[in-house]
Amino acid sequence: MGLKNYGVLKGRVIARTLGCGRSPHFQLHIIDNTTDYRLAVNVMSSISPSELEYLIEPDFQHPVLDQLGSLPTGWHVLPPRPGGMALDYIRSNLFDPHKMVPLPYNVAGPNNDLNEYLDFYIQRAIADANSAIYAFGERWEPKVGKKDKIFGFLPDNGVHDIHMNQGNVKKYEKDNGVYQDGALLIHFPNQHNWIGIFLKFQSQDWHTDDHSGHRIETQNINRAVRIVAALVNPTASPEIESVTLLNVTDTPLDLTGWKLLDRDKNVMPLGGTIQAGDTIRITLQPPVVLPNKGGIITLLNADNHRIDGVSYTEAQASKPGYSLKF
């Protein structure tokens, strides 16, 4: 079924409250040119284990940023599809999933819990009048005549589900979908800096159906092959783009049935064998292409499970003839 009103809010953060109480949320007061919003950011799960998994990327880089930078302030509905601004933790290659770790929202002492880690960057955004926050999630409809329960503005209005929104357990399966994940991105234009904040419940699964976002049963998936390089901007004419794969194991691996996917989920079947500890350079064939303005590369095994994925920006692809190293 998925979220009913997924999109991104661009605005300025002017106030916050830390997560507390029976259902703790880190609350943010956001304004655009005409409207007040509240962001309700989960910092604890109602399902055990209660600690959320989080990742904060202090120098976030991804091709989606080039689209976001020119976005006007306000709320924008995003169609759930590849190649646009909609986020998917699994399919957009936003970050390495193995970097996410669980963290309690409130622990005695300084600088050791999720409230404090979030607040460090939010306080920086509040202090910088040129900063902008991009909140991905589901908007709840304005409630005319009703004050916001945290910040008191009229009407009550805001965005929630600012976390991964797929791979849920049965109780929350109705919220599953692809290209509808939540996140906070903070832009500090004076420093040419983007911060990426990503949150996930431990009960959510990393392996989901490409259409429904429902969790799929898998065995432990061995990350036996990595994407280590790509020639995105070749100098030869016609252009011959390539991707280099590395077998990190001590066993030869048959790539029959494996696939490479680009930003728009075009598919190129693979074949052949990578010897133990060796690399193989794959010459790309249409329809798979690597745009010079930024893109993503995803590697699937014969069971269509994601083994590895990378992304690159226009700036990283700006040197003709140079291979990108991941």
mmCIF file of C-alpha atoms in Angstrom:
data_model
loop_
_atom_site.group_PDB
_atom_site.id
_atom_site.type_symbol
_atom_site.label_atom_id
_atom_site.label_comp_id
_atom_site.label_asym_id
_atom_site.label_seq_id
_atom_site.Cartn_x
_atom_site.Cartn_y
_atom_site.Cartn_z
ATOM 1 C CA MET A 1 0.000 0.000 0.000
ATOM 2 C CA GLY A 2 2.716 2.484 0.965
ATOM 3 C CA LEU A 3 2.587 6.025 2.282
ATOM 4 C CA LYS A 4 -0.317 8.157 1.070
ATOM 5 C CA ASN A 5 1.440 11.518 0.828
ATOM 6 C CA TYR A 6 5.198 11.064 0.393
ATOM 7 C CA GLY A 7 7.442 13.964 -0.468
ATOM 8 C CA VAL A 8 10.087 16.400 0.713
ATOM 9 C CA LEU A 9 9.792 19.627 2.691
ATOM 10 C CA LYS A 10 12.436 22.308 2.154
ATOM 11 C CA GLY A 11 12.613 25.034 4.777
ATOM 12 C CA ARG A 12 14.448 26.624 7.687
ATOM 13 C CA VAL A 13 14.596 25.128 11.155
ATOM 14 C CA ILE A 14 13.959 27.711 13.892
ATOM 15 C CA ALA A 15 13.349 25.605 17.017
ATOM 16 C CA ARG A 16 13.489 22.070 18.364
ATOM 17 C CA THR A 17 12.603 19.905 21.343
ATOM 18 C CA LEU A 18 14.437 16.721 22.318
ATOM 19 C CA GLY A 19 12.699 13.363 22.278
ATOM 20 C CA CYS A 20 11.165 12.355 25.603
ATOM 21 C CA GLY A 21 8.109 10.664 27.142
ATOM 22 C CA ARG A 22 6.335 7.424 26.265
ATOM 23 C CA SER A 23 6.626 7.906 22.491
ATOM 24 C CA PRO A 24 9.741 10.053 22.087
ATOM 25 C CA HIS A 25 10.166 12.120 18.942
ATOM 26 C CA PHE A 26 12.797 14.749 18.187
ATOM 27 C CA GLN A 27 10.556 17.669 17.160
ATOM 28 C CA LEU A 28 11.570 20.426 14.741
ATOM 29 C CA HIS A 29 9.792 23.698 13.922
ATOM 30 C CA ILE A 30 10.290 24.422 10.200
ATOM 31 C CA ILE A 31 9.201 27.466 8.213
ATOM 32 C CA ASP A 32 9.060 28.200 4.501
ATOM 33 C CA ASN A 33 7.971 31.508 2.963
ATOM 34 C CA THR A 34 4.337 31.166 4.064
ATOM 35 C CA THR A 35 3.816 28.140 6.321
ATOM 36 C CA ASP A 36 4.868 26.583 9.638
ATOM 37 C CA TYR A 37 5.515 22.852 9.901
ATOM 38 C CA ARG A 38 6.495 20.388 12.611
ATOM 39 C CA LEU A 39 8.827 17.495 11.874
ATOM 40 C CA ALA A 40 8.209 14.528 14.182
ATOM 41 C CA VAL A 41 11.376 12.417 14.029
ATOM 42 C CA ASN A 42 11.233 8.998 15.715
ATOM 43 C CA VAL A 43 14.128 8.372 18.089
ATOM 44 C CA MET A 44 12.815 5.132 19.649
ATOM 45 C CA SER A 45 10.906 2.113 18.342
ATOM 46 C CA SER A 46 7.718 0.762 19.906
ATOM 47 C CA ILE A 47 8.891 -2.719 18.840
ATOM 48 C CA SER A 48 11.831 -4.435 20.515
ATOM 49 C CA PRO A 49 14.694 -3.769 20.173
ATOM 50 C CA SER A 50 13.781 -0.170 20.903
ATOM 51 C CA GLU A 51 17.011 1.515 19.787
ATOM 52 C CA LEU A 52 16.907 2.939 16.266
ATOM 53 C CA GLU A 53 19.709 2.319 13.825
ATOM 54 C CA TYR A 54 21.192 5.576 12.586
ATOM 55 C CA LEU A 55 23.819 6.985 10.265
ATOM 56 C CA ILE A 56 24.956 10.593 10.074
ATOM 57 C CA GLU A 57 27.108 11.415 7.050
ATOM 58 C CA PRO A 58 28.861 14.745 7.810
ATOM 59 C CA ASP A 59 29.958 15.181 4.175
ATOM 60 C CA PHE A 60 27.101 13.584 2.269
ATOM 61 C CA GLN A 61 27.513 13.313 -1.507
ATOM 62 C CA HIS A 62 24.977 11.861 -3.926
ATOM 63 C CA PRO A 63 23.584 12.859 -7.345
ATOM 64 C CA VAL A 64 20.160 13.624 -5.819
ATOM 65 C CA LEU A 65 21.705 16.750 -4.255
ATOM 66 C CA ASP A 66 22.007 18.412 -7.664
ATOM 67 C CA GLN A 67 18.228 18.155 -8.044
ATOM 68 C CA LEU A 68 17.492 19.307 -4.502
ATOM 69 C CA GLY A 69 19.667 22.414 -4.635
ATOM 70 C CA SER A 70 17.338 24.238 -7.046
ATOM 71 C CA LEU A 71 14.123 23.121 -5.330
ATOM 72 C CA PRO A 72 11.908 26.006 -4.082
ATOM 73 C CA THR A 73 11.037 26.127 -0.394
ATOM 74 C CA GLY A 74 7.856 24.379 0.712
ATOM 75 C CA TRP A 75 6.306 20.939 0.434
ATOM 76 C CA HIS A 76 6.786 18.869 -2.740
ATOM 77 C CA VAL A 77 5.048 15.562 -3.499
ATOM 78 C CA LEU A 78 7.514 13.040 -4.940
ATOM 79 C CA PRO A 79 6.478 10.190 -7.254
ATOM 80 C CA PRO A 80 7.984 6.889 -6.019
ATOM 81 C CA ARG A 81 10.286 6.041 -8.912
ATOM 82 C CA PRO A 82 14.011 5.767 -9.700
ATOM 83 C CA GLY A 83 15.956 8.648 -11.198
ATOM 84 C CA GLY A 84 14.072 11.379 -9.337
ATOM 85 C CA MET A 85 14.300 12.880 -5.853
ATOM 86 C CA ALA A 86 12.438 10.090 -4.033
ATOM 87 C CA LEU A 87 14.759 8.202 -1.670
ATOM 88 C CA ASP A 88 15.198 4.472 -1.241
ATOM 89 C CA TYR A 89 17.709 3.214 1.327
ATOM 90 C CA ILE A 90 18.229 0.002 -0.636
ATOM 91 C CA ARG A 91 17.919 1.062 -4.284
ATOM 92 C CA SER A 92 19.301 4.628 -4.309
ATOM 93 C CA ASN A 93 22.736 3.638 -2.941
ATOM 94 C CA LEU A 94 22.611 6.549 -0.505
ATOM 95 C CA PHE A 95 25.170 4.997 1.858
ATOM 96 C CA ASP A 96 26.745 1.730 2.937
ATOM 97 C CA PRO A 97 24.018 -0.073 4.954
ATOM 98 C CA HIS A 98 26.666 -1.725 7.116
ATOM 99 C CA LYS A 99 27.551 1.691 8.574
ATOM 100 C CA MET A 100 24.197 1.978 10.372
ATOM 101 C CA VAL A 101 24.386 1.172 14.093
ATOM 102 C CA PRO A 102 21.791 1.126 16.923
ATOM 103 C CA LEU A 103 21.816 3.898 19.507
ATOM 104 C CA PRO A 104 19.554 4.747 22.496
ATOM 105 C CA TYR A 105 17.840 8.116 22.314
ATOM 106 C CA ASN A 106 18.615 9.182 25.899
ATOM 107 C CA VAL A 107 21.674 8.141 27.918
ATOM 108 C CA ALA A 108 23.212 9.852 30.959
ATOM 109 C CA GLY A 109 26.288 11.878 30.062
ATOM 110 C CA PRO A 110 27.221 14.158 27.151
ATOM 111 C CA ASN A 111 27.421 13.366 23.446
ATOM 112 C CA ASN A 112 26.445 9.694 23.631
ATOM 113 C CA ASP A 113 22.820 9.354 22.497
ATOM 114 C CA LEU A 114 20.632 9.952 19.444
ATOM 115 C CA ASN A 115 19.021 13.115 20.859
ATOM 116 C CA GLU A 116 22.440 14.722 21.269
ATOM 117 C CA TYR A 117 23.820 13.589 17.922
ATOM 118 C CA LEU A 118 20.814 15.023 16.095
ATOM 119 C CA ASP A 119 20.874 18.205 18.150
ATOM 120 C CA PHE A 120 24.506 18.937 17.267
ATOM 121 C CA TYR A 121 23.608 19.445 13.602
ATOM 122 C CA ILE A 122 20.191 20.989 14.225
ATOM 123 C CA GLN A 123 21.699 23.669 16.464
ATOM 124 C CA ARG A 124 24.215 24.403 13.732
ATOM 125 C CA ALA A 125 21.350 24.786 11.250
ATOM 126 C CA ILE A 126 19.393 27.081 13.592
ATOM 127 C CA ALA A 127 22.456 29.309 13.966
ATOM 128 C CA ASP A 128 23.031 29.587 10.193
ATOM 129 C CA ALA A 129 20.405 31.785 8.521
ATOM 130 C CA ASN A 130 21.453 30.489 5.092
ATOM 131 C CA SER A 131 21.003 26.818 5.923
ATOM 132 C CA ALA A 132 18.164 24.712 4.533
ATOM 133 C CA ILE A 133 16.694 21.457 5.763
ATOM 134 C CA TYR A 134 15.136 18.842 3.486
ATOM 135 C CA ALA A 135 12.769 16.481 5.303
ATOM 136 C CA PHE A 136 11.678 13.360 3.413
ATOM 137 C CA GLY A 137 8.604 11.578 4.746
ATOM 138 C CA GLU A 138 4.816 11.698 4.826
ATOM 139 C CA ARG A 139 2.922 14.943 5.360
ATOM 140 C CA TRP A 140 -0.130 14.998 7.577
ATOM 141 C CA GLU A 141 -2.891 17.285 6.394
ATOM 142 C CA PRO A 142 -3.273 20.701 8.092
ATOM 143 C CA LYS A 143 -5.908 20.701 10.828
ATOM 144 C CA VAL A 144 -7.723 24.022 10.444
ATOM 145 C CA GLY A 145 -8.283 25.816 13.766
ATOM 146 C CA LYS A 146 -6.103 23.406 15.734
ATOM 147 C CA LYS A 147 -2.800 24.532 17.235
ATOM 148 C CA ASP A 148 0.317 22.480 16.874
ATOM 149 C CA LYS A 149 0.722 20.545 20.130
ATOM 150 C CA ILE A 150 4.467 21.232 20.439
ATOM 151 C CA PHE A 151 5.169 24.688 19.003
ATOM 152 C CA GLY A 152 1.673 26.264 19.144
ATOM 153 C CA PHE A 153 1.403 27.598 15.576
ATOM 154 C CA LEU A 154 -1.796 27.454 13.509
ATOM 155 C CA PRO A 155 -2.832 25.236 11.880
ATOM 156 C CA ASP A 156 -1.341 21.958 13.056
ATOM 157 C CA ASN A 157 0.697 20.733 10.078
ATOM 158 C CA GLY A 158 3.835 18.709 9.494
ATOM 159 C CA VAL A 159 5.823 15.715 8.310
ATOM 160 C CA HIS A 160 6.468 12.355 9.972
ATOM 161 C CA ASP A 161 7.748 8.878 8.932
ATOM 162 C CA ILE A 162 11.200 10.439 8.582
ATOM 163 C CA HIS A 163 12.874 7.029 8.522
ATOM 164 C CA MET A 164 13.115 3.919 6.343
ATOM 165 C CA ASN A 165 9.619 2.959 5.152
ATOM 166 C CA GLN A 166 9.952 -0.589 3.840
ATOM 167 C CA GLY A 167 10.760 -4.060 5.152
ATOM 168 C CA ASN A 168 8.386 -3.588 8.101
ATOM 169 C CA VAL A 169 7.057 -6.369 10.305
ATOM 170 C CA LYS A 170 3.428 -7.413 9.774
ATOM 171 C CA LYS A 171 1.984 -4.795 12.140
ATOM 172 C CA TYR A 172 3.321 -1.956 9.967
ATOM 173 C CA GLU A 173 3.362 -3.729 6.609
ATOM 174 C CA LYS A 174 0.762 -1.306 5.202
ATOM 175 C CA ASP A 175 3.415 1.435 5.207
ATOM 176 C CA ASN A 176 5.815 -0.550 3.020
ATOM 177 C CA GLY A 177 6.810 0.803 -0.369
ATOM 178 C CA VAL A 178 9.800 1.480 -2.584
ATOM 179 C CA TYR A 179 11.241 4.946 -3.230
ATOM 180 C CA GLN A 180 9.466 6.463 -0.226
ATOM 181 C CA ASP A 181 12.087 6.381 2.533
ATOM 182 C CA GLY A 182 12.460 9.234 4.978
ATOM 183 C CA ALA A 183 15.592 11.179 5.873
ATOM 184 C CA LEU A 184 16.898 14.581 6.904
ATOM 185 C CA LEU A 185 19.369 16.394 4.675
ATOM 186 C CA ILE A 186 20.835 19.688 5.866
ATOM 187 C CA HIS A 187 22.545 22.071 3.454
ATOM 188 C CA PHE A 188 25.055 24.696 4.541
ATOM 189 C CA PRO A 189 25.688 26.554 1.261
ATOM 190 C CA ASN A 190 28.345 28.891 2.671
ATOM 191 C CA GLN A 191 30.472 25.851 3.547
ATOM 192 C CA HIS A 192 29.420 23.818 0.459
ATOM 193 C CA ASN A 193 28.438 21.118 2.921
ATOM 194 C CA TRP A 194 25.554 18.636 3.084
ATOM 195 C CA ILE A 195 24.719 16.534 6.143
ATOM 196 C CA GLY A 196 22.815 13.280 5.671
ATOM 197 C CA ILE A 197 20.786 11.817 8.581
ATOM 198 C CA PHE A 198 19.274 8.354 8.068
ATOM 199 C CA LEU A 199 17.167 6.347 10.538
ATOM 200 C CA LYS A 200 15.884 2.772 10.540
ATOM 201 C CA PHE A 201 14.047 0.492 12.973
ATOM 202 C CA GLN A 202 15.948 -2.657 13.849
ATOM 203 C CA SER A 203 12.785 -4.664 13.102
ATOM 204 C CA GLN A 204 12.932 -3.578 9.451
ATOM 205 C CA ASP A 205 14.601 -5.851 6.895
ATOM 206 C CA TRP A 206 17.237 -4.807 4.354
ATOM 207 C CA HIS A 207 15.948 -7.178 1.673
ATOM 208 C CA THR A 208 12.584 -6.143 0.202
ATOM 209 C CA ASP A 209 10.418 -6.809 -2.831
ATOM 210 C CA ASP A 210 11.073 -4.386 -5.716
ATOM 211 C CA HIS A 211 7.356 -3.629 -6.140
ATOM 212 C CA SER A 212 5.734 -3.799 -2.705
ATOM 213 C CA GLY A 213 8.618 -3.019 -0.371
ATOM 214 C CA HIS A 214 7.624 -6.049 1.728
ATOM 215 C CA ARG A 215 10.407 -8.003 3.372
ATOM 216 C CA ILE A 216 11.608 -11.119 1.568
ATOM 217 C CA GLU A 217 13.063 -14.172 3.214
ATOM 218 C CA THR A 218 16.771 -14.557 2.522
ATOM 219 C CA GLN A 219 19.703 -16.463 3.884
ATOM 220 C CA ASN A 220 22.732 -14.505 5.008
ATOM 221 C CA ILE A 221 23.998 -12.810 1.856
ATOM 222 C CA ASN A 222 27.747 -12.844 1.383
ATOM 223 C CA ARG A 223 29.111 -9.565 -0.003
ATOM 224 C CA ALA A 224 31.562 -11.566 -2.066
ATOM 225 C CA VAL A 225 31.863 -9.050 -4.909
ATOM 226 C CA ARG A 226 32.394 -5.290 -4.641
ATOM 227 C CA ILE A 227 32.141 -2.474 -7.148
ATOM 228 C CA VAL A 228 35.575 -0.876 -6.882
ATOM 229 C CA ALA A 229 35.830 1.439 -9.921
ATOM 230 C CA ALA A 230 33.980 2.842 -12.927
ATOM 231 C CA LEU A 231 34.953 4.718 -16.055
ATOM 232 C CA VAL A 232 32.068 7.168 -16.331
ATOM 233 C CA ASN A 233 33.452 9.875 -18.609
ATOM 234 C CA PRO A 234 35.690 8.189 -21.220
ATOM 235 C CA THR A 235 37.607 10.184 -23.813
ATOM 236 C CA ALA A 236 37.276 7.619 -26.603
ATOM 237 C CA SER A 237 34.627 8.083 -29.281
ATOM 238 C CA PRO A 238 32.246 6.343 -29.209
ATOM 239 C CA GLU A 239 32.289 6.336 -25.422
ATOM 240 C CA ILE A 240 32.995 2.960 -23.827
ATOM 241 C CA GLU A 241 31.974 3.010 -20.164
ATOM 242 C CA SER A 242 33.023 0.272 -17.774
ATOM 243 C CA VAL A 243 32.607 -1.007 -14.205
ATOM 244 C CA THR A 244 35.286 -2.939 -12.331
ATOM 245 C CA LEU A 245 34.299 -5.693 -9.886
ATOM 246 C CA LEU A 246 36.476 -7.316 -7.208
ATOM 247 C CA ASN A 247 36.057 -10.830 -5.821
ATOM 248 C CA VAL A 248 37.045 -10.435 -2.162
ATOM 249 C CA THR A 249 36.867 -14.172 -1.411
ATOM 250 C CA ASP A 250 39.301 -17.073 -1.783
ATOM 251 C CA THR A 251 37.002 -18.889 -4.229
ATOM 252 C CA PRO A 252 36.257 -18.299 -7.942
ATOM 253 C CA LEU A 253 32.733 -16.928 -8.450
ATOM 254 C CA ASP A 254 30.440 -17.612 -11.394
ATOM 255 C CA LEU A 255 28.565 -14.424 -12.426
ATOM 256 C CA THR A 256 25.956 -16.208 -14.528
ATOM 257 C CA GLY A 257 22.585 -14.643 -13.763
ATOM 258 C CA TRP A 258 24.111 -11.617 -12.020
ATOM 259 C CA LYS A 259 23.148 -8.105 -13.140
ATOM 260 C CA LEU A 260 24.359 -4.508 -13.172
ATOM 261 C CA LEU A 261 21.746 -1.737 -12.826
ATOM 262 C CA ASP A 262 22.111 1.982 -13.500
ATOM 263 C CA ARG A 263 20.338 5.008 -11.976
ATOM 264 C CA ASP A 264 17.123 4.364 -13.906
ATOM 265 C CA LYS A 265 17.184 0.620 -13.106
ATOM 266 C CA ASN A 266 18.147 -0.400 -16.627
ATOM 267 C CA VAL A 267 19.600 -3.910 -16.466
ATOM 268 C CA MET A 268 22.689 -5.510 -17.997
ATOM 269 C CA PRO A 269 23.104 -9.296 -17.513
ATOM 270 C CA LEU A 270 26.550 -10.535 -16.502
ATOM 271 C CA GLY A 271 28.447 -13.741 -17.077
ATOM 272 C CA GLY A 272 31.862 -15.273 -16.753
ATOM 273 C CA THR A 273 33.941 -15.972 -13.660
ATOM 274 C CA ILE A 274 35.935 -13.793 -11.282
ATOM 275 C CA GLN A 275 38.912 -15.640 -9.917
ATOM 276 C CA ALA A 276 39.657 -15.561 -6.189
ATOM 277 C CA GLY A 277 40.970 -12.150 -5.140
ATOM 278 C CA ASP A 278 40.859 -10.906 -8.732
ATOM 279 C CA THR A 279 39.038 -8.153 -10.606
ATOM 280 C CA ILE A 280 37.040 -8.122 -13.806
ATOM 281 C CA ARG A 281 36.333 -5.056 -15.929
ATOM 282 C CA ILE A 282 32.832 -5.066 -17.396
ATOM 283 C CA THR A 283 32.277 -3.080 -20.591
ATOM 284 C CA LEU A 284 28.773 -1.646 -20.327
ATOM 285 C CA GLN A 285 26.192 -2.278 -23.010
ATOM 286 C CA PRO A 286 22.913 -0.414 -23.637
ATOM 287 C CA PRO A 287 20.522 0.209 -22.068
ATOM 288 C CA VAL A 288 22.812 0.600 -19.012
ATOM 289 C CA VAL A 289 24.522 4.013 -19.025
ATOM 290 C CA LEU A 290 26.501 6.096 -16.536
ATOM 291 C CA PRO A 291 25.485 9.772 -16.917
ATOM 292 C CA ASN A 292 28.237 12.354 -16.460
ATOM 293 C CA LYS A 293 25.848 14.419 -14.322
ATOM 294 C CA GLY A 294 25.847 11.779 -11.571
ATOM 295 C CA GLY A 295 24.424 8.315 -11.180
ATOM 296 C CA ILE A 296 24.280 5.060 -9.278
ATOM 297 C CA ILE A 297 25.520 1.527 -9.975
ATOM 298 C CA THR A 298 23.972 -1.538 -8.327
ATOM 299 C CA LEU A 299 25.113 -5.163 -8.403
ATOM 300 C CA LEU A 300 22.557 -7.974 -7.982
ATOM 301 C CA ASN A 301 23.293 -11.683 -7.665
ATOM 302 C CA ALA A 302 21.444 -14.489 -9.460
ATOM 303 C CA ASP A 303 18.695 -14.377 -6.802
ATOM 304 C CA ASN A 304 18.180 -10.625 -7.445
ATOM 305 C CA HIS A 305 19.600 -9.738 -4.041
ATOM 306 C CA ARG A 306 21.605 -6.544 -3.759
ATOM 307 C CA ILE A 307 25.271 -7.389 -3.233
ATOM 308 C CA ASP A 308 26.791 -3.923 -3.579
ATOM 309 C CA GLY A 309 25.908 -0.430 -4.739
ATOM 310 C CA VAL A 310 27.676 2.888 -5.226
ATOM 311 C CA SER A 311 26.849 6.413 -6.327
ATOM 312 C CA TYR A 312 28.818 9.286 -7.834
ATOM 313 C CA THR A 313 28.200 12.992 -8.424
ATOM 314 C CA GLU A 314 28.705 15.256 -11.418
ATOM 315 C CA ALA A 315 31.769 16.772 -9.741
ATOM 316 C CA GLN A 316 33.332 13.352 -9.223
ATOM 317 C CA ALA A 317 32.809 12.492 -12.912
ATOM 318 C CA SER A 318 34.150 15.806 -14.211
ATOM 319 C CA LYS A 319 37.624 14.596 -15.280
ATOM 320 C CA PRO A 320 37.441 12.967 -18.726
ATOM 321 C CA GLY A 321 39.285 9.665 -18.969
ATOM 322 C CA TYR A 322 39.693 9.212 -15.212
ATOM 323 C CA SER A 323 38.228 6.182 -13.452
ATOM 324 C CA LEU A 324 36.282 6.707 -10.227
ATOM 325 C CA LYS A 325 37.440 4.625 -7.263
ATOM 326 C CA PHE A 326 34.807 3.452 -4.763
#
